CSV table of C-alpha atoms in Angstrom, one decimal:
chain,number,residue,atom,x,y,z
A,22,MET,CA,-18.1,-17.6,6.1
A,23,SER,CA,-16.4,-16.6,9.3
A,24,LYS,CA,-15.3,-13.0,9.3
A,25,PHE,CA,-12.7,-11.8,11.9
A,26,LEU,CA,-11.7,-8.2,12.7
A,27,ILE,CA,-8.2,-7.8,14.2
A,28,LEU,CA,-7.4,-4.6,16.0
A,29,LEU,CA,-3.8,-3.4,15.4
A,30,GLY,CA,-1.9,-0.6,16.9
A,31,GLY,CA,-1.7,1.8,13.9
A,32,ASP,CA,-3.9,4.8,13.1
A,33,LEU,CA,-7.7,4.4,12.8
A,34,THR,CA,-10.4,6.7,11.8
A,35,VAL,CA,-14.0,5.4,12.4
A,36,THR,CA,-16.1,5.9,9.2
A,37,PRO,CA,-19.5,4.7,8.2
A,38,ARG,CA,-17.8,2.6,5.5
A,39,LEU,CA,-15.5,0.9,8.0
A,40,LYS,CA,-18.4,0.2,10.4
A,41,GLN,CA,-20.3,-1.5,7.5
A,42,GLN,CA,-17.2,-3.5,6.5
A,43,ILE,CA,-16.7,-4.9,10.0
A,44,ALA,CA,-20.4,-5.7,10.7
A,45,GLY,CA,-20.9,-9.2,12.1
A,46,ALA,CA,-17.2,-9.9,12.6
A,47,ARG,CA,-15.6,-11.7,15.5
A,48,VAL,CA,-13.0,-9.6,17.1
A,49,LEU,CA,-9.4,-10.1,18.3
A,50,ALA,CA,-7.1,-7.3,19.6
A,51,ALA,CA,-3.3,-7.2,19.4
A,52,ASP,CA,-1.7,-5.3,22.3
A,53,SER,CA,-2.4,-1.5,21.9
A,54,GLY,CA,-4.9,-2.2,19.1
A,55,MET,CA,-7.4,-2.6,21.9
A,56,ARG,CA,-7.7,1.3,22.1
A,57,HIS,CA,-9.7,1.1,18.9
A,58,ALA,CA,-12.4,-1.1,20.4
A,59,ALA,CA,-14.5,1.6,21.9
A,60,GLY,CA,-14.6,3.8,18.8
A,61,LEU,CA,-15.7,0.8,16.7
A,62,GLY,CA,-18.3,-0.3,19.3
A,63,VAL,CA,-16.8,-3.8,19.7
A,64,VAL,CA,-15.5,-6.0,22.5
A,65,PRO,CA,-12.8,-8.5,21.5
A,66,GLU,CA,-13.2,-12.2,22.4
A,67,LEU,CA,-9.4,-12.3,22.9
A,68,TRP,CA,-6.7,-9.8,23.6
A,69,LEU,CA,-3.2,-11.0,22.9
A,70,GLY,CA,0.4,-9.9,22.7
A,71,ASP,CA,3.3,-8.9,24.9
A,72,PHE,CA,1.4,-5.9,26.2
A,73,ASP,CA,4.5,-3.6,26.0
A,74,SER,CA,2.4,-0.9,24.3
A,75,THR,CA,-0.7,-1.1,26.6
A,76,ASP,CA,-1.1,1.5,29.3
A,77,ALA,CA,-2.6,0.8,32.7
A,78,ALA,CA,-5.9,2.6,32.0
A,79,LEU,CA,-6.5,0.5,28.9
A,80,ALA,CA,-5.6,-2.7,30.7
A,81,GLU,CA,-8.0,-1.9,33.5
A,82,ARG,CA,-10.9,-0.9,31.2
A,83,TYR,CA,-10.7,-4.2,29.4
A,84,GLY,CA,-9.6,-6.4,32.3
A,85,HIS,CA,-12.6,-8.7,31.7
A,86,VAL,CA,-11.4,-9.7,28.2
A,87,GLU,CA,-9.6,-13.1,27.9
A,88,ARG,CA,-5.8,-12.6,27.4
A,89,GLN,CA,-3.0,-14.6,25.9
A,90,VAL,CA,0.3,-13.1,27.1
A,91,PHE,CA,3.6,-13.6,25.2
A,92,PRO,CA,7.2,-12.6,26.0
A,93,VAL,CA,8.6,-9.4,24.5
A,94,ALA,CA,11.4,-11.5,23.0
A,95,LYS,CA,9.5,-13.6,20.4
A,96,ASN,CA,9.6,-14.6,16.7
A,97,MET,CA,6.4,-12.9,15.7
A,98,THR,CA,4.8,-9.5,16.1
A,99,ASP,CA,1.6,-9.2,18.1
A,100,GLY,CA,-0.3,-8.6,14.8
A,101,GLU,CA,1.0,-11.8,13.2
A,102,LEU,CA,0.2,-13.8,16.4
A,103,ALA,CA,-3.4,-12.4,16.2
A,104,LEU,CA,-3.7,-13.3,12.5
A,105,HIS,CA,-2.6,-16.9,13.2
A,106,GLU,CA,-5.1,-17.1,16.0
A,107,ALA,CA,-7.9,-15.9,13.8
A,108,TYR,CA,-7.1,-18.7,11.3
A,109,GLU,CA,-7.0,-21.2,14.2
A,110,ARG,CA,-10.5,-20.1,15.1
A,111,GLY,CA,-11.8,-20.7,11.6
A,112,ALA,CA,-11.5,-17.4,9.9
A,113,THR,CA,-12.3,-17.3,6.2
A,114,GLU,CA,-12.1,-13.6,5.9
A,115,VAL,CA,-9.9,-11.2,7.9
A,116,ILE,CA,-10.0,-7.4,8.3
A,117,LEU,CA,-6.8,-5.8,9.7
A,118,ALA,CA,-7.9,-2.5,11.3
A,119,GLY,CA,-5.3,0.0,12.4
A,120,ALA,CA,-2.9,-1.6,9.9
A,121,PHE,CA,-1.3,1.7,8.7
A,122,GLY,CA,0.5,4.7,10.3
A,123,GLY,CA,1.7,5.0,13.8
A,124,GLU,CA,5.4,5.1,14.6
A,125,ARG,CA,6.5,1.9,13.0
A,126,THR,CA,6.9,1.9,9.2
A,127,ASP,CA,8.3,-1.7,9.4
A,128,HIS,CA,5.0,-2.9,11.0
A,129,THR,CA,3.0,-1.2,8.2
A,130,PHE,CA,5.2,-3.0,5.6
A,131,LEU,CA,4.7,-6.3,7.4
A,132,HIS,CA,0.9,-5.9,7.5
A,133,LEU,CA,0.9,-5.3,3.7
A,134,SER,CA,3.2,-8.2,2.9
A,135,MET,CA,1.4,-10.5,5.4
A,136,ALA,CA,-1.9,-9.8,3.6
A,137,VAL,CA,-0.4,-10.5,0.2
A,138,ALA,CA,1.1,-13.8,1.5
A,139,GLN,CA,-2.3,-14.9,2.8
A,140,THR,CA,-4.0,-13.9,-0.5
A,141,HIS,CA,-1.6,-16.2,-2.3
A,142,LYS,CA,-2.8,-19.0,0.0
A,143,GLY,CA,-6.4,-18.4,-1.2
A,144,ARG,CA,-7.5,-16.5,1.8
A,145,LYS,CA,-9.6,-13.3,1.8
A,146,ILE,CA,-7.9,-10.4,3.7
A,147,PHE,CA,-8.3,-6.7,3.8
A,148,LEU,CA,-6.5,-3.8,5.6
A,149,SER,CA,-7.9,-0.5,6.7
A,150,SER,CA,-7.2,2.6,8.7
A,151,GLY,CA,-10.6,4.0,7.9
A,152,HIS,CA,-9.0,6.7,5.8
A,153,GLU,CA,-6.9,4.2,3.8
A,154,GLU,CA,-7.6,0.6,2.8
A,155,ALA,CA,-5.7,-2.0,1.0
A,156,THR,CA,-6.6,-5.2,-0.9
A,157,PRO,CA,-4.0,-7.6,-2.3
A,158,LEU,CA,-4.5,-8.5,-5.9
A,159,ASN,CA,-5.3,-12.0,-7.0
A,160,TYR,CA,-4.3,-13.4,-10.4
A,161,GLY,CA,-7.1,-12.8,-12.8
A,162,LYS,CA,-9.8,-10.2,-12.4
A,163,THR,CA,-10.7,-8.4,-9.2
A,164,ASP,CA,-13.6,-6.0,-8.8
A,165,PHE,CA,-13.7,-3.2,-6.2
A,166,ASP,CA,-16.6,-1.4,-4.6
A,167,LEU,CA,-14.8,1.9,-4.3
A,168,PRO,CA,-16.7,5.2,-4.5
A,169,GLU,CA,-16.3,7.4,-7.6
A,170,ASP,CA,-13.3,9.7,-7.4
A,171,THR,CA,-11.4,7.5,-4.9
A,172,LEU,CA,-7.7,8.0,-5.1
A,173,PHE,CA,-5.9,4.7,-5.5
A,174,SER,CA,-2.4,3.2,-6.3
A,175,ILE,CA,-1.2,-0.3,-7.1
A,176,LEU,CA,2.0,-1.1,-5.3
A,177,GLY,CA,4.1,-3.8,-6.8
A,178,PHE,CA,6.4,-6.0,-4.8
A,179,GLU,CA,8.0,-7.2,-8.0
A,180,ALA,CA,7.6,-6.7,-11.8
A,181,LEU,CA,3.9,-7.0,-12.9
A,182,THR,CA,2.8,-8.4,-16.2
A,183,GLY,CA,-0.6,-8.4,-17.9
A,184,LEU,CA,-1.9,-5.6,-15.7
A,185,SER,CA,-5.1,-4.0,-16.8
A,186,ILE,CA,-7.1,-1.3,-15.1
A,187,PHE,CA,-10.6,-0.4,-16.1
A,188,GLY,CA,-13.1,2.1,-14.7
A,189,ALA,CA,-10.3,4.6,-13.8
A,190,GLU,CA,-9.2,8.0,-14.9
A,191,TRP,CA,-6.1,6.4,-16.4
A,192,PRO,CA,-6.8,2.9,-17.7
A,193,LEU,CA,-4.2,0.4,-18.6
A,194,ASP,CA,-4.5,-2.6,-20.9
A,195,ALA,CA,-2.3,-5.6,-20.3
A,196,VAL,CA,0.9,-3.7,-19.6
A,197,THR,CA,4.1,-4.7,-18.0
A,198,VAL,CA,5.1,-2.6,-15.0
A,199,PRO,CA,8.8,-2.8,-14.0
A,200,PHE,CA,9.6,-3.2,-10.3
A,201,GLY,CA,10.0,0.3,-8.8
A,202,SER,CA,7.9,2.0,-11.4
A,203,SER,CA,5.5,4.9,-10.4
A,204,LEU,CA,3.2,4.1,-13.4
A,205,THR,CA,0.4,2.8,-11.1
A,206,LEU,CA,0.5,5.5,-8.5
A,207,SER,CA,-2.2,8.2,-8.0
A,208,ASN,CA,-5.1,7.0,-10.2
A,209,ARG,CA,-8.8,7.8,-9.6
A,210,VAL,CA,-11.9,5.6,-9.7
A,211,LYS,CA,-14.4,6.8,-12.4
A,212,GLU,CA,-16.8,3.8,-12.7
A,213,THR,CA,-16.7,0.3,-11.2
A,214,LEU,CA,-13.0,-0.4,-10.8
A,215,THR,CA,-11.7,-3.7,-12.2
A,216,VAL,CA,-8.1,-4.8,-12.1
A,217,THR,CA,-6.7,-7.8,-13.9
A,218,LEU,CA,-3.2,-9.2,-13.2
A,219,GLU,CA,-1.4,-12.1,-15.0
A,220,THR,CA,1.8,-12.4,-12.9
A,221,GLY,CA,3.5,-10.5,-10.1
A,222,THR,CA,2.8,-9.6,-6.5
A,223,ALA,CA,0.9,-6.4,-5.8
A,224,ILE,CA,-1.6,-4.7,-3.5
A,225,LEU,CA,-4.1,-1.9,-4.2
A,226,VAL,CA,-4.1,1.0,-1.7
A,227,ALA,CA,-7.1,3.4,-1.8
A,228,SER,CA,-8.4,6.4,0.0
A,229,PRO,CA,-12.2,6.2,-0.2
A,230,VAL,CA,-14.2,9.4,-0.1
A,231,SER,CA,-15.8,9.0,3.4
A,232,VAL,CA,-16.9,11.0,6.4
A,233,ALA,CA,-15.8,10.2,9.9
A,234,LEU,CA,-18.4,9.6,12.5
């Protein structure tokens, strides 16, 4: 297994859980995502993007890191470029850190949909802001290592069928969830959380109970 951590430009809270999740990962930074490197105690092996969000102080601090510079006018975001680079370097598991928040809701949506697309290709991918984390749902059963009382929601990109939730305050058993329904929002983990999905595209977003460093 080759685990990669990609630093993105969204919000990031450094927690013990996140530090444990990224342990042993190779690191890439996408543009202003480099600002998270110090807090996580990592130095990326590559810094890439168009650097339109990187200030002079950050550029000087990490001037020793190898860079790939792209034009501002391009067909991919810096985050998507970093994801492709991780797979080029042999990634079998990817963590997108700083994948939520910030000023760009469109980027947050892209990160969620990008992760779902990679999961459908059989790749393992996970998103985190430290405070929130997201895991795309595979078809069949998925087990989660979320602490008890964690708030979670399942967001569907289309209608879901055969959705079952066990180990939660509000379990479901092989239900159909119409697209746009709020049925699967704001649940809580009570035991080991297990989710089963027959058809549809969805992602589980959770807010683990954790303490910042």
